[in-house]
XYZ file of C-alpha atoms in Angstrom:
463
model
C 29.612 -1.556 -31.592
C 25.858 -1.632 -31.999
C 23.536 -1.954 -29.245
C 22.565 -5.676 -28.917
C 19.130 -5.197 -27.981
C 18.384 -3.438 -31.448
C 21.160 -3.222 -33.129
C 20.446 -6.097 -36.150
C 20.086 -3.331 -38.855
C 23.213 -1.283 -37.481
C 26.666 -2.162 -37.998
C 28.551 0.617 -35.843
C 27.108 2.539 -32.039
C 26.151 6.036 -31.568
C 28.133 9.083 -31.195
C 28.085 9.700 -27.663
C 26.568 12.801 -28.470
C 23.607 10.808 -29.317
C 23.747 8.119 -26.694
C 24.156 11.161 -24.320
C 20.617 12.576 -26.074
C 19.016 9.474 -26.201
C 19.222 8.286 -22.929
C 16.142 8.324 -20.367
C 17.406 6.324 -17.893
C 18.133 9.042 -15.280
C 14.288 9.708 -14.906
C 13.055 6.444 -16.331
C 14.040 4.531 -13.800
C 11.573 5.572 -11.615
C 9.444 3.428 -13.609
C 11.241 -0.121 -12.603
C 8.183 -1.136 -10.870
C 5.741 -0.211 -13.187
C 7.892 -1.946 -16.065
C 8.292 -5.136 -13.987
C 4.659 -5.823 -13.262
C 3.667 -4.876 -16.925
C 6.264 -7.648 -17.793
C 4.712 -10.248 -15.234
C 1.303 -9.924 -16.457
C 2.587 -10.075 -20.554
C 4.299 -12.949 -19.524
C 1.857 -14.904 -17.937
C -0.795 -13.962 -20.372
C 1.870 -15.001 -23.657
C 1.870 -18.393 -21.236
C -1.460 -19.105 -21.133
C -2.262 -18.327 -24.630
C 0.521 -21.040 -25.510
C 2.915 -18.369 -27.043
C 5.690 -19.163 -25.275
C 5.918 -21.817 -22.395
C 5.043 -22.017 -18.966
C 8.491 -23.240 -18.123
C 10.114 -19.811 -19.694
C 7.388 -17.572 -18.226
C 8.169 -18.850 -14.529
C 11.621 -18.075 -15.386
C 11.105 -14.977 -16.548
C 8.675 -14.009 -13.333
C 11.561 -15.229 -11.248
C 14.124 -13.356 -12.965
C 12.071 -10.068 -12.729
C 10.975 -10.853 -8.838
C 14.682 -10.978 -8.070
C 15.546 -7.383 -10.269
C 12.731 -5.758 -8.285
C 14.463 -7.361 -5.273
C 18.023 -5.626 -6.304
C 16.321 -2.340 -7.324
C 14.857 -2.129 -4.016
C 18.095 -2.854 -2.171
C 20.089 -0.766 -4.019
C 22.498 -3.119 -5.949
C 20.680 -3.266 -9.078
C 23.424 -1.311 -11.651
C 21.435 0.902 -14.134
C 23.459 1.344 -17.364
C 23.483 4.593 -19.606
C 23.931 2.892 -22.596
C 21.425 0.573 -22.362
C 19.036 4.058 -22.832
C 15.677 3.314 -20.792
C 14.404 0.995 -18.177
C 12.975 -1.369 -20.495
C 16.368 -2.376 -21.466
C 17.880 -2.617 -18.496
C 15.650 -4.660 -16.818
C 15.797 -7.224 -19.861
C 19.541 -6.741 -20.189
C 19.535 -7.966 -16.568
C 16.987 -10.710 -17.178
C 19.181 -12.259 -19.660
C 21.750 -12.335 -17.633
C 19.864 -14.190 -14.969
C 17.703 -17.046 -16.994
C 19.328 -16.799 -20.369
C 17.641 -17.643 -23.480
C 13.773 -17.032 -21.841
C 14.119 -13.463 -21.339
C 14.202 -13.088 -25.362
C 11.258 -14.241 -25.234
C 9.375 -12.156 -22.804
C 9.524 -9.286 -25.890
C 7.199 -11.667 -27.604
C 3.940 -9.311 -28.863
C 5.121 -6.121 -27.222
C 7.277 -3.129 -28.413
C 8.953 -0.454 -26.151
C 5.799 1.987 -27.276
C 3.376 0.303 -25.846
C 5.228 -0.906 -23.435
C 6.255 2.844 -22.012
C 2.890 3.945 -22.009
C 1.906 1.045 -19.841
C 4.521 2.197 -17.214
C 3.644 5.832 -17.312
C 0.054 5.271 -17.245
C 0.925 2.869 -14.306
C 3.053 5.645 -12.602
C 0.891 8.607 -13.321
C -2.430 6.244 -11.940
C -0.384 5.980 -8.590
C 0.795 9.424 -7.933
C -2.981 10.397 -8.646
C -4.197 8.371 -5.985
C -1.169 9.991 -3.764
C -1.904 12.842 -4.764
C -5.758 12.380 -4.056
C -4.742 10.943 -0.521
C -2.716 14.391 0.575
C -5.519 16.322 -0.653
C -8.004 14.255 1.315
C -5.485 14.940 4.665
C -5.402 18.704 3.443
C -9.397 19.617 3.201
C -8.584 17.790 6.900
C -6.423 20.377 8.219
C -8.769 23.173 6.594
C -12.068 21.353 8.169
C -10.565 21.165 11.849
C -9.648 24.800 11.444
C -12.899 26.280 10.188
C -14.404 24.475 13.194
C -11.827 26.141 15.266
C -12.786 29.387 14.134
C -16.254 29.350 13.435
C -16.966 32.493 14.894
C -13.308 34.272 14.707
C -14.220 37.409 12.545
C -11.931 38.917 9.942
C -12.182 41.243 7.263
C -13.666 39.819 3.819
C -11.577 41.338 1.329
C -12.464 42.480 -2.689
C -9.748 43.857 -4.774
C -7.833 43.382 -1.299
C -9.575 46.731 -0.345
C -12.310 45.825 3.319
C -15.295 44.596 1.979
C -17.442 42.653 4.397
C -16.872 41.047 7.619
C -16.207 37.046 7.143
C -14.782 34.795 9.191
C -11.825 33.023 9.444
C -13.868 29.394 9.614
C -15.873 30.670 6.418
C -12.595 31.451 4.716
C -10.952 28.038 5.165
C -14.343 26.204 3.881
C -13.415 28.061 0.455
C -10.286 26.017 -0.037
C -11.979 22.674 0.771
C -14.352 23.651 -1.859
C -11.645 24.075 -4.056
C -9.656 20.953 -3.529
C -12.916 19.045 -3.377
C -13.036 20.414 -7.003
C -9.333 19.433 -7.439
C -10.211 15.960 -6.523
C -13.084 15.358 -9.097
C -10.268 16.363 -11.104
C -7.753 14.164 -10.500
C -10.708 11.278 -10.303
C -11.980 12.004 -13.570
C -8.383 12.179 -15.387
C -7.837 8.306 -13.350
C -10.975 7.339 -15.031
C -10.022 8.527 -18.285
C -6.409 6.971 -18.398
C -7.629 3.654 -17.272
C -6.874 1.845 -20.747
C -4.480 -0.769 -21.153
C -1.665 0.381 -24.193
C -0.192 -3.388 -23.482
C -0.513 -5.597 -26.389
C -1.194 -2.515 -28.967
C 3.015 -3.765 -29.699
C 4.709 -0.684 -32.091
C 1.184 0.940 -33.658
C -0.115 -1.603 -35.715
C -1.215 -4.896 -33.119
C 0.403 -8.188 -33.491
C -0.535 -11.458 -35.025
C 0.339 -13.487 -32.518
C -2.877 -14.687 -30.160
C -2.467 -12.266 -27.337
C -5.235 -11.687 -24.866
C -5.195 -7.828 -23.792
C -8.372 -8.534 -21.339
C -6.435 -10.423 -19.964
C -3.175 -8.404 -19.090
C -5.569 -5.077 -18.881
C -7.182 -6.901 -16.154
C -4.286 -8.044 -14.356
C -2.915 -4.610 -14.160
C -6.042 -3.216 -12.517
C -7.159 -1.391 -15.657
C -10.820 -1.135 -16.930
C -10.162 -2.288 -20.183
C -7.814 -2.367 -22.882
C -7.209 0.831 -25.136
C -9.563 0.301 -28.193
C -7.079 1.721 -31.218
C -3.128 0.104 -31.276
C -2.300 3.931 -33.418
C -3.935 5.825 -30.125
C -2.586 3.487 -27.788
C 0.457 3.895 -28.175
C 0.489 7.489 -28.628
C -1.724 8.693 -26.191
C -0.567 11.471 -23.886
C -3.769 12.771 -22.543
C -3.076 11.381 -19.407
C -0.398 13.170 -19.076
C -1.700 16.532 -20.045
C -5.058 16.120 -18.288
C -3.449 15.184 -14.881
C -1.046 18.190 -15.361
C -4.086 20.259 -16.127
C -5.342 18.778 -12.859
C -2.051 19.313 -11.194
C -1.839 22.929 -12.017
C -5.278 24.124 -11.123
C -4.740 22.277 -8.116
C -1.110 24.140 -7.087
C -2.894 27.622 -8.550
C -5.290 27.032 -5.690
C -2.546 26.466 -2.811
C -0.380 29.369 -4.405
C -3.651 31.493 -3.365
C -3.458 30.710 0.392
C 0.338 30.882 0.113
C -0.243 34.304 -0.597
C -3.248 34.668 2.192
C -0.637 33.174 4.598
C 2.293 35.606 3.415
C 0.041 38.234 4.159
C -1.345 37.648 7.041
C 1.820 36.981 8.954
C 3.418 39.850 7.727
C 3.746 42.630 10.530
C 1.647 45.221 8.093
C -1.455 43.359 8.871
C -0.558 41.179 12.114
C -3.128 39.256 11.478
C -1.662 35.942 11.817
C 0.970 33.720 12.795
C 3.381 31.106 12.260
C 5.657 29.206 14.297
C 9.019 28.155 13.995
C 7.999 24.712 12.092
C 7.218 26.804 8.764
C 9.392 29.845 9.259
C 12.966 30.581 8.942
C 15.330 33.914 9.960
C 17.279 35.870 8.056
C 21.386 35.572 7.972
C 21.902 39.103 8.879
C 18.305 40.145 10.184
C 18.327 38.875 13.479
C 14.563 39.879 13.409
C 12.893 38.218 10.648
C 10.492 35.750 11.029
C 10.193 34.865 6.833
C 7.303 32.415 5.544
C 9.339 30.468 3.153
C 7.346 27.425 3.425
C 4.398 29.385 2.389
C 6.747 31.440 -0.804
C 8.245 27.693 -1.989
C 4.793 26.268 -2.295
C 4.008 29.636 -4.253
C 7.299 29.610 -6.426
C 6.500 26.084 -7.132
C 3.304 26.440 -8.972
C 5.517 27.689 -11.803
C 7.282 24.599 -11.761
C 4.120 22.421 -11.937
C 2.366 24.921 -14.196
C 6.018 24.716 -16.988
C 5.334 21.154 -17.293
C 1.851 21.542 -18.588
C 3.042 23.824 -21.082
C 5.838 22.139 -21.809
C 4.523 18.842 -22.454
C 1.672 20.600 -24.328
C 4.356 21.868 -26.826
C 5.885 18.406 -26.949
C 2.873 17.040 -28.505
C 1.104 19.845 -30.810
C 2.643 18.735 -33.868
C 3.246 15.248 -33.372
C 1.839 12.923 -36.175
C 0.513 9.631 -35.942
C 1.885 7.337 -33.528
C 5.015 6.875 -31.456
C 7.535 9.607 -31.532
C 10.707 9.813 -29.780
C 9.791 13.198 -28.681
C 7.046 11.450 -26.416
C 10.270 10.513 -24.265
C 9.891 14.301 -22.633
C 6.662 13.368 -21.378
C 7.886 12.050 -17.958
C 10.929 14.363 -16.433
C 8.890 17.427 -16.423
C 5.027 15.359 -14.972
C 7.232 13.733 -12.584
C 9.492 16.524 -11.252
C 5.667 18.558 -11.323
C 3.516 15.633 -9.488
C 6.312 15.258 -6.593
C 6.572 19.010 -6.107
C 2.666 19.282 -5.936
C 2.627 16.374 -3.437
C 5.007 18.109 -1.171
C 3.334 21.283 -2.039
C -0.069 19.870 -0.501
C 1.473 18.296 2.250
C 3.142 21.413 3.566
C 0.460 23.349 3.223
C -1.676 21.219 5.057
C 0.860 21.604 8.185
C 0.955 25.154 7.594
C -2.997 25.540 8.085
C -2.604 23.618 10.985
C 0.075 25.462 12.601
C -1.002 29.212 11.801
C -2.740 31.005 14.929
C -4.611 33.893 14.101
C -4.723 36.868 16.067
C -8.745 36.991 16.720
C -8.785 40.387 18.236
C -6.397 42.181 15.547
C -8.894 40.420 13.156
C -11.865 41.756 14.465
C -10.530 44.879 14.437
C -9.494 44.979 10.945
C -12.718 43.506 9.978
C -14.414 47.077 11.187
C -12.124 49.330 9.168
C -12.896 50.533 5.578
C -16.715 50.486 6.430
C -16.813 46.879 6.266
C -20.750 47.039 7.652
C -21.945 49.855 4.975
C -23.599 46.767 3.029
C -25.491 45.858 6.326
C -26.806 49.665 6.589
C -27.888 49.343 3.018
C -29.792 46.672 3.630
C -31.657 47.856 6.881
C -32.655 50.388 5.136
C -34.016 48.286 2.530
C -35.575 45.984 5.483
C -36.930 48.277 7.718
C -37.409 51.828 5.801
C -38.555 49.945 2.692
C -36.173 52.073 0.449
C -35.472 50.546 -3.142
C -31.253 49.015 -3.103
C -30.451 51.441 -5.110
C -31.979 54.347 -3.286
C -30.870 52.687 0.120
C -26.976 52.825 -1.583
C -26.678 55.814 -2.462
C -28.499 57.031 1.248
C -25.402 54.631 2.265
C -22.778 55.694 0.571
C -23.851 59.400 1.667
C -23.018 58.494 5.620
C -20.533 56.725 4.729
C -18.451 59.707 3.582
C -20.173 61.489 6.524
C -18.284 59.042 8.678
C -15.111 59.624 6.315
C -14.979 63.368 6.813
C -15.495 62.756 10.484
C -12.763 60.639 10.910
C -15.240 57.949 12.944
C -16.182 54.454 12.398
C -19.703 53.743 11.069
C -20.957 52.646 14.302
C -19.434 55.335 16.073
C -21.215 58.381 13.866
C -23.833 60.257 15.705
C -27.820 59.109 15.354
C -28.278 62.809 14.573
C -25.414 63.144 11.924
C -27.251 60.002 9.882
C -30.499 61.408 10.463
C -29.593 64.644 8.382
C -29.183 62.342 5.641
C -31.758 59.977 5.776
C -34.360 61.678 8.451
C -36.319 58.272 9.565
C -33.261 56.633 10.255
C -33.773 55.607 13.735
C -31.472 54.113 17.158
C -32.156 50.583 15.986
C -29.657 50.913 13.192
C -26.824 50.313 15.337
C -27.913 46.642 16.134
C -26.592 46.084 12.321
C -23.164 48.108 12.214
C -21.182 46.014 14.270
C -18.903 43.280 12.523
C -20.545 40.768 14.791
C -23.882 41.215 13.992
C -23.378 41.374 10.168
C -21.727 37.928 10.112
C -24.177 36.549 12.231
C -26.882 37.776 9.683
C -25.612 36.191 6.375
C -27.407 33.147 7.054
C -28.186 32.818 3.468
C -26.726 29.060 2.275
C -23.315 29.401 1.566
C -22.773 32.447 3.523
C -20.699 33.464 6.367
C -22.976 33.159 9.364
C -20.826 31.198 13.070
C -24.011 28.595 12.812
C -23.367 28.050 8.958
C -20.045 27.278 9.245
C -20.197 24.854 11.749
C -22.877 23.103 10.032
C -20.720 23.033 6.768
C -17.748 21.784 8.557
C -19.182 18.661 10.378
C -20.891 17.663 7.232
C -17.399 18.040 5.316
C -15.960 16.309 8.311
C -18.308 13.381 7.598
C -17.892 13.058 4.088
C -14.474 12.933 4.430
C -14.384 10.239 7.330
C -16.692 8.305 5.233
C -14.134 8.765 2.054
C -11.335 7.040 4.742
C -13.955 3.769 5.413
């Protein structure tokens, strides 16, 4: 039997091998709001421009206000062999008002009718998306006020390089996901374009007005080209590319967080909201909140890739291969959401140990730079001169088995003979950070400053 919906030009149905292929339903569903307030707006728009009549489109509005009604509750039944949403929502219509829902396919084709929904769909998770960033840079804010002044070792090559603190380093990631969001804003600007009324590739001839339904559906315009329109998937790939960088960025403190917690450094911890034991270590204390977020960044990263292969080779418009477009972004855009949001409870959570920080801050020489520069300051040496005089006590220090601050006056004095008592004002890991004063650097007083005017920017973004 062929499928009634398109099945004029076919006199038998599908293997099931093909229905089984061919269906999207599973994931497309997810699109039943989308697809019923796309149909809404076509329908009132084919109204008012006299293509079909009022009396149909207010049964048709009806029809879909009561499918919504079922999806929501639960009762609506989804059918594999109707294939796709689209279908099953005017399967369903038919049943309920009869001859109008044939009409309410009028001037639109399942191509531009898809991209509709998943431009719909992908606009909203954005702004989701956008909102659990905007809690996250939060979290991170209300931290780096916290610890303003808690010192910790700055790291290069994860080898000690320069005392930081731990306020400083949580102002890094809201720099990132600030960068993030202009990402995800300018990939909402750019898929703002209505595909509705573009029908299969080529237009229609009936009167449509796309203003009119682009407007209605909160877009800034309709998409200028039917051929483009309809098979368009930048969206997709730019707010993956968006998505990825983004979940690259949280996979770096995932790490920072595994790290820090672990008992080699000590510098950190977690409590039991983010950590889980072992089944036969009765010890273990393991981050796996911190390791899922990690692990899924491949996840998130695949579907870029993926859906990049889906379209490399794709001619000129509509291609059933565009159907792969929304498994992967949505399976990607829900883990990042969760992703952000359990990160953000993570940076709340974690309590770093401020004196096991300090400490580490001091080892490896963290201050040598800070030596360097005194004598630059105060002996007048050139940087490179002043390095190598640097590097000199440092491996004095080395061989000694001390602690910068802790070699002898007379021990750097053999090196560097006008070296004089004042030098040890600079070694200690509080004094350096309280030096870098420099914008952007990692100075108590800088921090704060950059935290209360992040905190205001984003309490103004909430207004």
């Amino acid at each position: 039997m062929s499928n009634k919906m398109w099945g004029g030009r076919f006199a038998s149905g599908p293997d099931a091998l093909m229905e089984e292929i061919n269906t999207s339903i599973d994931f497309d569903r997810h699109l039943f709001r989308e697809d019923i307030l796309a149909s809404k707006a076509h329908a009132a728009m084919l109204a008012k421009q006299g293509i079909i009549t009022a009396e149909d489109a207010g049964k048709i509005a009806q029809g879909l206000d009561k499918i919504l009604g079922e999806i929501d509750a639960g009762t609506f039944d989804f059918k594999r062999a109707l294939e796709d949403i689209h279908m099953n929502v005017e399967s369903r219509l038919t049943e309920l008002v009869g001859p109008a829902a044939g009409r309410l396919h009028t001037a639109r084709s399942r191509n531009d009718q898809v991209a509709t929904d998943f431009k719909l769909w992908v606009r909203s998770a954005i702004e989701d998306i956008d909102r659990a960033l905007a809690a996250f840079q939060h979290a991170l804010v209300e931290k780096a006020l916290e610890h303003a002044g808690t010192v910790m070792p700055g790291l290069t090559h994860l080898q000690t390089a320069q005392p930081v603190t731990f306020g400083h380093h949580m102002l890094a990631y809201v720099e990132m996901i600030a960068r993030d969001r202009g990402r995800f804003a300018d990939a909402r600007k750019r898929l703002n374009e209505s595909p509705l009324g573009a029908a299969a590739l080529a237009g229609t001839s009936f009167p449509i007005d796309r203003e009119m339904t682009a407007q209605a559906l909160g877009f800034d315009r309709p998409a200028a080209n039917s051929l483009d329109a309809v098979s368009d998937r930048d969206f997709v790939l730019e707010t993956l590319a968006a998505a990825s960088i983004a979940a690259v960025h949280l996979s770096r403190l995932a790490e920072e967080i595994v790290i820090w917690t672990s008992p080699l450094t000590g510098l950190a911890k977690l409590s039991d909201k983010f950590t889980t034991g072992s089944s036969i270590m009765p010890q273990k204390r393991n981050p796996d909140a911190a390791e899922l977020v990690r692990a899924k960044t491949g996840r998130i990263v695949g579907s870029l890739n993926a859906m990049l292969m889906v379209m490399k080779g794709l001619p000129l418009a509509y291609q059933k291969d565009m159907q792969e477009d929304k498994e992967g972004a949505m399976s990607a855009l829900s883990a990042l959401t969760l992703s952000i949001t359990a990160m953000a409870g993570m940076v709340t959570d974690i309590q770093p140990d401020t004196a096991r920080m300090k400490k580490a801050a001091g080892e490896g020489y963290a201050t040598a730079t800070d030596l360097a520069d005194w004598l630059v300051r105060t002996l007048k040496l050139p940087f490179r001169d002043a390095h190598h005089v640097t590097g000199r006590i440092v491996a004095a220090a080395s061989d000694s088995n001390l602690p910068l601050h802790r070699l002898p006056l007379d021990a750097m004095q053999k090196i560097e003979p006008r070296i004089t008592r004042d030098v040890f004002e600079v070694l200690s890991v509080s004094s350096s950070v309280k030096s870098r004063t420099s914008f952007g650097g990692t100075a108590p007083k800088n921090v704060r400053m950059a935290a209360k005017r992040w905190q205001r920017k984003l309490d103004k973004g909430k207004e």
